Amino acid sequence: MIATQVMTSQGPNPLAVPDNAPEHCPGTDSQDAGKASACAGCANQEICASGKTKGPDPALPFIKERMSTVRRKIVVLSGKGGVGKSTFAAQLGWAFAADEQTQTGIMDVDICGPSIPTILGIASEQVHISSTGWSPVYVQDNLGVMSVGFMLPSSRDAVMWRGPKKNGLISQFLKDVDWGDLDYLIVDTPPGTSDEHMSIAQYLKESGIDGAILVTTPQEVALQDVRREISFCRKVGIRILGLVENMSGFVCPNCKTESQVFKPSTGGASALAKLTGVELLGTVPLDPRIGKCADHGSSFIDEYPDSPATIAYMNIIDRIKKLLDD
Amino acid sequence: MALQETPVSKRLASVKRIIIVLSGKGGVGKSSVSTQLALCLYASSPNAKVGILDVDLTGPSIPRMFGVDGRGVHQSSDGWVPVYTDGTEARMACMSVGFLLKNKGDSVVWRGPKKNAMIRQFLADVRWGELDYLVIDTPPGTSDEHISLLEHLAPLQPKLSSVIVTTPQAVALMDVMKCISFTRAVNLPVLGLIENMSGYVCPCCGEISNIFSTGGGQGLADKEGIRFLGSLPVDTELVTVLDSAGVVEEDTATGFEVLERYRKTATCGRFEGMVRGIMANIP
């Protein structure tokens, strides 16, 4: 079964794409609105072609209001997939929430491959609606989470959505979710630099993104994509807090020798950091238990507080707090 | 359903088989598998003609893996000329958005409709010529690129098939499950599932560590009734071959250096076995 309409019964429909839009709807705020070939025959073609829809997104003031109670907004990015964005975002969330006074939220905007619910061990939860909006799913009292994963009838369902629909959902995540007062909102993103990233940057422009954390692995193929991500951040004006190099070195459990699984053939993240003037926040060694914890939905830093990877994580998180002046 | 003729179907009429490499999850080795698949198909016969198309528009890795980073694409009267990675033999044609960028740090920040147009151009406007196989490498997810690709290729349905790549951990398997749902929804035959990064051999003592758990691929394949093609351990030699290939030489390529270096890796033998499995399965 394919979920293309998961949320029609849950709250208002995103304004960016009408529910009855044709499949290839370019989005009502696009330059092609009302003019693209897909628009032929659409009931809203005239409205779109008139240019009325190209004004600022009507959702923006609502997003601004909702985000006014969020103190810090942090985006976790990486051009490449599978480098540990979601794992890092989750650890960051857990680490912030370790202080009972700190209210933390995690928003998963990876619409096609949401991993956050599994990593946080809340994959079977559902989103509830109240008069103030959609309630996030709480891992603990001060750690709320929102992901498309909570909205699918089954985890096997593929979300086959084009950009405008994804943007609509992201805008809803920002304006319709009852985040409450938050000290930190961590946004976990999908790989690449496309609709999701542009939307986040655009929707949060007025409220301000406090910084981006770029996650990478040491090999050139991953660093290439990070370079693209750096240029993206600079283009749209997002402050880069720094780089995190994940899966950097592996200590054999048998002979305790450290080896490089993903060889930094071009000098790894530290060389990239020097070259681009972005700070290297730290390197996290590859520890198979990190992946295992993610699969089981438990917090690695709580389970293995003395491991070198935990120490690396904690140093990075301290540094992030310092950069944010907290 | 009558198959309509489109610019894409006209252009690809001279392509015998199209194999799409998919995985819901990022960073599991789609591009590495696509590259290996293309290399093995190329080596399978002295006359085999292979094309490789990279539709990962915001994170193209294929040029780097083939060591043709920084090459440009030329325009001819008959469309774009792909980059031939094997030099003068011209049996391995490669196309990626990476060839169209001025420098490697440039980001392609595109929304869906633009990506869709680019993919159509890659399929319809590239002078692919006669090919035995066209391998298509995709980005993670099940979104614009995938929907567009399958729509454009719909008139060529009988030639299409796919290979799915995963890593063993549960987080990856979940996304791959979504990807399998996708292939069913669009009626795309699956030749099989490859489990990548299955175990890591310590270069010092030879101990095998399951850095990303193990066995998940086989389990998923059994459950979903998909053929399990096999598992590939993390091969640091392969990472190096596919990573730094670009720095060796540029326009002077006479032989096919990546292929020769690939053949020396331990993974090559294993992968060739899988390719035989794939080929036997192609209708």
XYZ file of C-alpha atoms in Angstrom:
609
model
C 0.000 0.000 0.000
C 1.242 3.440 -0.779
C 0.453 6.383 1.370
C 0.016 9.411 -0.786
C -2.694 11.000 1.263
C -1.779 10.174 4.806
C -2.991 13.258 6.442
C -6.168 14.383 4.796
C -8.109 13.744 7.964
C -5.510 15.247 10.258
C -5.684 18.974 10.372
C -5.735 21.592 7.664
C -4.202 21.023 4.297
C -1.009 22.798 3.384
C -1.740 25.975 1.512
C 1.184 25.626 -0.847
C -0.419 22.759 -2.697
C -4.163 22.370 -2.849
C -5.446 18.920 -2.099
C -6.897 18.574 -5.572
C -3.730 19.740 -7.314
C -2.617 17.797 -10.382
C 0.239 15.367 -9.845
C 2.894 17.616 -11.340
C 1.715 20.796 -9.680
C 4.740 23.092 -9.694
C 3.557 24.637 -6.418
C 1.444 27.733 -6.245
C 4.394 29.959 -5.401
C 6.461 28.760 -8.340
C 7.232 30.897 -11.358
C 5.532 28.297 -13.491
C 2.350 28.379 -11.428
C -0.602 28.293 -13.776
C 1.710 28.050 -16.778
C 3.295 24.599 -16.535
C 1.917 21.879 -18.763
C 0.586 20.095 -15.695
C -1.598 23.093 -14.923
C -3.754 22.560 -17.982
C -7.160 21.525 -16.774
C -6.508 22.280 -13.117
C -9.405 24.100 -11.490
C -7.030 26.596 -9.880
C -5.062 27.376 -13.023
C -6.490 30.873 -13.417
C -5.811 31.871 -9.826
C -2.241 30.658 -10.109
C -1.661 32.306 -13.477
C -2.976 35.619 -12.144
C 0.072 35.879 -9.919
C -1.927 36.280 -6.704
C -0.315 33.213 -5.246
C 3.236 34.401 -5.747
C 3.150 36.732 -2.791
C 4.739 35.656 0.437
C 3.569 32.255 1.656
C 0.489 32.832 3.820
C 1.890 30.263 6.247
C 4.880 32.455 7.108
C 3.237 34.620 9.799
C 1.845 31.494 11.482
C 5.247 29.844 11.422
C 6.800 32.962 12.864
C 4.298 33.014 15.666
C 4.723 29.349 16.476
C 8.506 29.635 16.383
C 8.535 32.703 18.627
C 8.572 30.402 21.654
C 11.551 28.439 20.357
C 14.835 29.854 21.584
C 17.371 28.000 19.419
C 16.862 26.377 16.050
C 19.596 24.056 14.866
C 19.670 22.251 11.527
C 21.611 19.019 11.035
C 22.733 18.690 7.414
C 24.982 16.616 5.214
C 25.062 16.355 1.478
C 25.602 12.633 1.675
C 23.219 9.977 2.968
C 24.012 7.441 5.642
C 26.740 9.436 7.342
C 24.891 9.605 10.645
C 22.782 12.763 10.512
C 19.813 11.255 12.290
C 21.972 9.432 14.822
C 23.759 12.670 15.610
C 20.517 14.650 15.763
C 19.091 12.101 18.194
C 22.186 12.144 20.397
C 22.129 15.912 20.424
C 18.482 15.818 21.478
C 19.166 13.334 24.255
C 22.158 15.307 25.455
C 20.206 18.578 25.611
C 17.296 16.867 27.321
C 19.588 15.309 29.930
C 19.051 18.567 31.802
C 15.470 18.349 33.049
C 15.042 22.097 32.759
C 15.837 22.104 29.040
C 12.896 21.677 26.695
C 14.008 20.078 23.450
C 12.268 19.234 20.203
C 13.401 17.172 17.229
C 11.760 17.677 13.865
C 12.459 15.066 11.193
C 11.989 16.548 7.721
C 13.272 13.462 5.911
C 9.877 12.697 4.418
C 10.843 9.719 2.265
C 13.113 7.994 4.768
C 12.276 8.998 8.326
C 14.727 7.317 10.720
C 14.264 9.472 13.814
C 11.326 7.477 15.265
C 13.317 4.216 15.141
C 16.487 5.759 16.526
C 14.587 7.253 19.434
C 12.663 4.029 20.039
C 9.217 5.506 19.401
C 8.494 3.996 15.979
C 5.054 2.662 16.895
C 3.712 5.966 18.247
C 1.023 8.096 16.626
C 0.499 11.833 16.456
C -2.482 13.228 18.365
C -4.447 16.332 17.502
C -5.596 18.817 20.105
C -7.091 22.277 19.926
C -3.614 23.793 19.898
C -2.391 21.644 17.009
C -0.647 18.334 16.469
C 1.041 17.095 19.625
C 4.586 15.914 19.207
C 5.451 12.419 20.425
C 7.356 12.623 23.702
C 10.382 10.398 24.322
C 10.607 11.872 27.791
C 8.901 14.845 29.415
C 11.240 17.383 27.882
C 11.974 15.788 24.495
C 9.240 16.063 21.850
C 9.511 14.621 18.359
C 7.684 15.098 15.072
C 8.212 12.925 12.011
C 6.214 11.732 9.024
C 6.985 8.266 10.392
C 4.254 8.756 13.005
C 1.667 9.373 10.321
C 2.039 6.325 8.128
C -0.387 3.443 8.526
C 2.563 1.040 8.356
C 6.324 1.504 8.374
C 6.547 -0.335 5.044
C 4.573 2.343 3.257
C 6.544 4.418 0.801
C 5.915 8.138 0.758
C 6.033 8.876 -2.954
C 5.727 12.598 -2.875
C 7.058 15.253 -5.149
C 8.523 18.465 -3.789
C 5.463 20.701 -3.311
C 3.740 18.118 -1.172
C 6.822 17.662 0.964
C 7.073 21.412 1.390
C 3.460 21.537 2.478
C 4.088 18.993 5.194
C 7.210 20.797 6.410
C 5.274 24.024 6.674
C 2.662 22.162 8.718
C 5.330 20.725 10.978
C 6.425 24.267 11.709
C 3.064 25.954 12.101
C 0.617 23.272 13.203
C 2.687 21.326 15.710
C 2.179 22.352 19.286
C 5.869 22.600 20.121
C 5.280 24.758 23.180
C 8.184 26.614 24.782
C 11.395 25.087 23.522
C 14.994 25.793 24.364
C 16.188 23.854 21.349
C 14.565 22.689 18.157
C 16.771 20.290 16.216
C 15.850 19.800 12.574
C 17.069 16.562 10.982
C 17.191 16.728 7.182
C 17.376 14.254 4.295
C 20.535 14.029 2.155
C 21.046 16.478 -0.687
C 20.153 20.108 -1.262
C 16.659 20.174 -2.580
C 13.080 21.002 -1.702
C 13.252 20.110 1.978
C 16.360 22.194 2.584
C 15.177 25.178 0.628
C 11.840 25.075 2.408
C 13.369 24.948 5.869
C 15.640 27.847 5.013
C 12.759 29.810 3.567
C 10.204 29.081 6.289
C 12.618 29.831 9.107
C 14.158 32.876 7.512
C 12.155 35.326 9.577
C 12.450 33.436 12.836
C 16.134 32.814 12.185
C 18.146 29.595 12.149
C 20.797 29.708 14.856
C 23.149 27.420 13.047
C 23.785 24.348 10.956
C 25.833 21.313 11.865
C 27.296 19.434 8.907
C 27.879 15.725 9.393
C 30.268 13.804 7.163
C 32.391 10.687 6.911
C 36.110 10.835 6.032
C 36.162 9.678 2.404
C 36.256 12.092 -0.522
C 32.955 10.915 -1.995
C 31.207 12.162 1.161
C 33.286 15.331 1.491
C 32.366 16.307 -2.062
C 28.751 16.463 -1.009
C 29.613 18.416 2.135
C 31.322 21.054 0.008
C 28.050 21.419 -1.842
C 26.227 21.740 1.456
C 28.614 24.466 2.629
C 28.006 26.387 -0.555
C 24.262 25.911 -0.036
C 24.420 27.316 3.511
C 26.402 30.299 2.302
C 23.986 30.899 -0.549
C 20.923 30.968 1.670
C 22.682 32.637 4.583
C 22.632 29.947 7.256
C 25.419 30.192 9.827
C 27.538 27.030 9.889
C 28.403 26.006 13.429
C 30.834 23.389 12.221
C 31.636 19.977 10.840
C 31.344 16.634 12.593
C 33.334 13.750 11.162
C 31.596 10.480 11.854
C 32.836 6.884 11.371
C 36.344 8.156 11.665
C 38.596 5.237 12.530
C 37.631 1.848 13.872
C 39.204 0.051 16.808
C 39.280 -3.705 16.267
C 37.717 -5.386 19.293
C 40.215 -8.226 18.939
C 43.616 -6.595 18.533
C 42.724 -3.014 19.561
C 44.463 -1.594 16.507
C 42.790 1.414 14.994
C 42.211 1.342 11.245
C 40.436 3.621 8.797
C 37.356 1.984 7.305
C 36.574 4.965 5.097
C 40.006 6.247 4.213
C 40.394 10.030 4.218
C 42.127 9.971 0.839
C 41.968 13.744 0.578
C 42.706 14.551 4.192
C 39.234 13.999 5.656
C 37.128 16.610 7.358
C 40.071 18.396 8.957
C 41.551 19.260 5.561
C 38.149 20.375 4.336
C 37.671 22.483 7.463
C 40.985 24.246 6.889
C 40.252 24.810 3.242
C 36.793 26.253 3.749
C 37.307 28.027 7.060
C 34.571 25.983 8.726
C 35.297 24.742 12.225
C 35.801 21.021 12.782
C 33.738 20.378 15.906
C 35.147 16.924 16.429
C 35.534 13.402 15.122
C 33.532 10.424 16.337
C 35.112 6.982 15.947
C 33.146 4.178 14.315
C 31.727 2.067 17.111
C 29.390 -0.765 16.037
C 27.438 -0.240 19.245
C 26.299 3.196 18.020
C 24.469 1.561 15.111
C 23.073 -1.115 17.390
C 21.739 1.479 19.812
C 20.116 3.308 16.895
C 18.438 0.085 15.767
C 17.118 -0.567 19.262
C 16.139 3.011 19.929
C 18.375 3.578 22.932
C 20.748 6.415 23.705
C 24.367 5.475 23.104
C 25.809 8.100 25.430
C 23.629 6.817 28.274
C 24.332 3.138 27.594
C 28.095 3.475 27.183
C 29.072 6.608 29.060
C 32.786 5.745 29.156
C 33.357 4.847 25.502
C 35.630 7.066 23.390
C 32.710 7.801 21.062
C 30.635 9.143 23.976
C 33.489 11.388 25.038
C 33.776 12.637 21.464
C 30.030 13.265 21.290
C 30.011 15.144 24.588
C 32.925 17.359 23.564
C 31.164 18.228 20.324
C 27.920 18.998 22.122
C 29.729 21.217 24.658
C 31.368 23.055 21.803
C 28.006 23.565 20.080
C 26.544 24.995 23.281
C 29.501 27.329 23.571
C 29.132 28.480 19.981
C 25.487 29.214 20.694
C 26.471 31.144 23.838
C 24.524 28.841 26.139
C -1.804 -0.463 -23.053
C -0.296 0.813 -26.246
C 3.250 2.039 -25.755
C 3.496 5.628 -26.842
C 6.520 6.918 -28.634
C 8.226 9.749 -26.762
C 11.577 11.518 -27.252
C 12.926 9.360 -24.438
C 11.726 6.096 -25.901
C 13.053 7.065 -29.328
C 16.468 7.876 -27.935
C 16.663 4.751 -25.822
C 15.288 2.411 -28.481
C 18.851 1.265 -29.153
C 19.403 0.331 -25.492
C 18.795 -3.343 -24.771
C 18.448 -3.384 -20.976
C 17.990 -0.716 -18.337
C 18.959 -1.548 -14.764
C 18.027 0.941 -12.055
C 19.984 0.807 -8.796
C 17.798 1.815 -5.861
C 17.781 2.020 -2.098
C 15.549 4.038 0.157
C 18.500 4.855 2.390
C 21.441 7.093 1.624
C 25.075 6.124 1.935
C 24.541 2.396 1.624
C 26.625 2.140 -1.519
C 24.228 2.673 -4.411
C 26.801 4.554 -6.440
C 29.514 2.082 -5.556
C 27.257 -0.814 -6.574
C 26.228 0.983 -9.770
C 29.868 1.552 -10.620
C 30.803 -2.044 -9.935
C 27.816 -3.311 -11.864
C 28.746 -1.179 -14.860
C 32.383 -2.293 -14.670
C 31.492 -5.972 -14.415
C 28.992 -5.770 -17.277
C 31.653 -3.991 -19.317
C 34.186 -6.707 -18.575
C 31.706 -9.517 -19.199
C 32.365 -9.436 -22.927
C 34.949 -7.679 -25.106
C 32.179 -6.007 -27.085
C 29.767 -5.135 -24.314
C 28.601 -1.524 -24.460
C 27.528 -0.036 -21.186
C 26.096 3.303 -20.175
C 25.920 4.722 -16.679
C 23.584 7.557 -15.817
C 23.759 9.352 -12.483
C 20.398 10.903 -11.608
C 21.541 11.974 -8.148
C 21.416 15.642 -9.035
C 22.235 17.212 -5.704
C 24.934 14.728 -4.748
C 26.528 13.214 -7.867
C 29.251 10.692 -6.961
C 29.619 8.737 -10.181
C 32.233 11.018 -11.843
C 34.533 10.671 -8.843
C 34.119 6.913 -8.708
C 35.033 6.497 -12.361
C 37.930 8.886 -12.026
C 36.476 11.328 -14.540
C 35.880 14.158 -12.094
C 36.219 17.497 -13.795
C 35.576 16.314 -17.354
C 33.130 18.211 -19.470
C 30.281 17.193 -21.718
C 30.299 18.271 -25.359
C 27.371 19.238 -27.456
C 26.997 17.627 -30.861
C 24.397 17.936 -33.566
C 22.916 14.725 -32.238
C 22.774 15.752 -28.572
C 25.151 15.732 -25.631
C 28.147 13.447 -25.980
C 28.562 11.404 -22.795
C 31.967 11.092 -21.148
C 33.677 7.874 -22.240
C 35.488 6.621 -19.188
C 37.478 4.003 -21.092
C 39.025 6.501 -23.473
C 39.185 5.612 -27.140
C 37.383 2.284 -26.843
C 34.202 4.199 -26.130
C 32.275 1.275 -24.703
C 31.559 2.897 -21.330
C 29.438 6.021 -21.594
C 28.896 8.079 -18.484
C 26.570 10.989 -17.769
C 26.130 12.970 -14.577
C 25.199 16.455 -13.488
C 28.703 16.521 -12.034
C 30.074 17.114 -15.550
C 27.971 20.226 -15.897
C 29.239 21.994 -12.771
C 32.016 24.514 -13.013
C 33.777 23.547 -9.816
C 33.376 20.696 -7.403
C 32.104 22.821 -4.545
C 29.155 24.139 -6.538
C 25.850 23.026 -5.187
C 22.865 22.191 -7.284
C 19.982 23.565 -5.270
C 16.970 22.625 -7.297
C 13.377 21.952 -6.545
C 11.436 19.138 -8.150
C 10.345 20.574 -11.516
C 13.907 21.505 -12.447
C 15.196 18.091 -11.479
C 12.465 16.528 -13.564
C 13.521 18.556 -16.624
C 17.174 17.600 -16.157
C 16.333 13.907 -15.956
C 14.280 14.137 -19.125
C 17.228 15.742 -20.865
C 19.608 13.067 -19.617
C 17.376 10.407 -21.087
C 16.286 12.088 -24.292
C 19.123 14.417 -25.245
C 22.253 12.386 -24.540
C 23.754 10.556 -27.494
C 23.764 7.168 -25.781
C 24.018 5.216 -29.028
C 23.786 1.438 -28.997
C 24.058 0.037 -25.496
C 23.752 -3.457 -24.116
C 23.101 -2.098 -20.649
C 22.209 1.254 -19.206
C 22.817 1.351 -15.451
C 21.012 4.172 -13.650
C 22.217 5.321 -10.236
C 19.567 7.077 -8.129
C 19.554 9.334 -5.060
C 18.120 8.117 -1.745
C 14.389 8.275 -1.134
C 11.301 7.824 -3.266
C 10.616 11.280 -4.537
C 10.871 13.552 -7.563
C 13.849 11.891 -9.233
C 12.401 8.412 -8.907
C 8.890 9.298 -9.957
C 10.166 11.294 -12.946
C 12.585 8.590 -13.999
C 9.941 5.902 -13.962
C 7.460 8.098 -15.785
C 9.894 8.879 -18.565
C 10.912 5.259 -18.849
C 7.360 3.911 -18.774
C 7.213 3.355 -22.560
C 10.266 1.114 -22.194
C 8.732 -1.007 -19.441
C 9.759 -4.411 -20.901
C 13.436 -3.417 -20.726
C 13.372 -2.198 -17.141
C 14.577 -3.924 -14.028
C 16.152 -2.904 -10.741
C 18.707 -3.908 -8.130
C 18.175 -2.850 -4.514
C 21.079 -2.099 -2.171
C 20.939 -2.119 1.615
C 23.199 -2.257 4.640
C 22.431 -4.723 7.424
C 21.165 -2.427 10.170
C 17.467 -2.041 11.001
C 17.384 1.685 10.245
C 18.481 1.007 6.662
C 16.221 -2.003 6.183
C 13.197 0.071 7.070
C 13.907 2.567 4.310
C 14.650 -0.251 1.892
C 11.277 -1.756 2.718
C 9.728 1.532 1.564
C 11.778 1.271 -1.581
C 10.426 -2.229 -2.244
C 6.888 -0.875 -1.799
C 7.804 1.737 -4.382
C 8.950 -0.839 -6.963
C 5.633 -2.649 -6.496
C 3.622 0.517 -6.898
C 5.332 1.376 -10.167
C 5.497 -2.216 -11.352
C 9.279 -2.335 -11.604
C 10.777 -5.855 -11.562
C 13.455 -6.407 -8.882
C 16.395 -8.578 -9.928
C 17.614 -8.884 -6.386
C 18.909 -7.380 -3.174
C 22.564 -6.769 -2.305
C 23.687 -6.350 1.300
C 26.600 -3.942 1.387
C 29.001 -3.088 4.242
C 28.361 -6.469 5.735
C 31.316 -6.936 8.060
C 34.741 -5.344 8.138
C 38.003 -7.247 8.104
C 40.605 -5.781 10.462
C 43.681 -5.150 8.316
C 45.857 -5.954 11.319
C 44.562 -9.265 12.662
C 41.943 -10.356 10.124
C 39.131 -10.387 12.685
C 35.732 -9.744 11.069
C 33.637 -7.124 12.851
C 30.033 -6.516 11.953
C 30.233 -2.754 12.099
C 26.695 -2.337 10.843
C 25.250 -5.593 12.207
C 24.736 -8.518 9.822
C 22.237 -10.783 8.098
C 19.474 -8.213 7.755
C 19.518 -8.268 3.962
C 18.973 -11.991 3.681
C 16.112 -11.814 6.186
C 14.390 -8.999 4.321
C 14.814 -10.710 0.954
C 13.306 -13.946 2.285
C 10.390 -12.136 3.845
C 9.618 -10.143 0.731
C 10.198 -12.938 -1.742
C 13.078 -11.144 -3.431
C 16.190 -12.873 -4.638
C 19.162 -12.286 -2.318
C 22.196 -11.675 -4.494
C 24.747 -11.780 -1.702
C 26.613 -9.639 0.760
C 29.695 -7.508 0.330
C 32.039 -6.736 3.220
C 33.510 -3.273 3.642
C 36.595 -3.309 1.434
C 38.947 -0.449 2.239
C 40.857 -1.111 -0.963
C 37.658 -0.605 -2.932
C 36.901 2.594 -1.018
C 40.330 3.861 -2.051
C 39.944 2.840 -5.697
C 36.563 4.534 -5.992
C 37.570 7.540 -3.909
C 40.862 8.766 -5.241
C 40.521 7.473 -8.756
C 40.121 11.008 -10.065
C 43.532 12.251 -9.018
C 45.512 9.808 -11.125
C 45.208 11.224 -14.592
C 42.829 13.285 -16.600
C 42.540 13.503 -20.329
C 45.385 11.162 -21.136
C 43.492 8.014 -20.162
C 44.348 5.334 -22.647
C 43.501 2.123 -20.840
C 40.713 1.797 -18.369
C 42.538 2.322 -15.169
C 39.632 2.123 -12.722
C 38.688 -1.270 -14.112
C 42.210 -2.592 -13.754
C 42.506 -1.364 -10.203
C 39.044 -2.644 -9.387
C 39.962 -6.087 -10.639
C 42.714 -6.275 -8.041
C 40.300 -5.760 -5.142
C 38.887 -8.699 -3.225
C 35.346 -7.481 -3.829
C 35.622 -7.793 -7.606
C 35.483 -11.595 -7.606
C 32.481 -11.634 -5.302
C 30.689 -9.025 -7.308
C 31.251 -10.830 -10.592
C 29.458 -13.806 -9.064
C 26.509 -11.573 -8.232
C 26.471 -10.108 -11.718
C 26.241 -13.597 -13.170
C 23.231 -14.090 -10.885
C 21.749 -10.815 -12.086
C 22.279 -11.612 -15.754
C 20.783 -15.055 -15.438
C 17.730 -13.427 -13.967
C 17.203 -10.785 -16.623
C 14.183 -11.792 -18.651
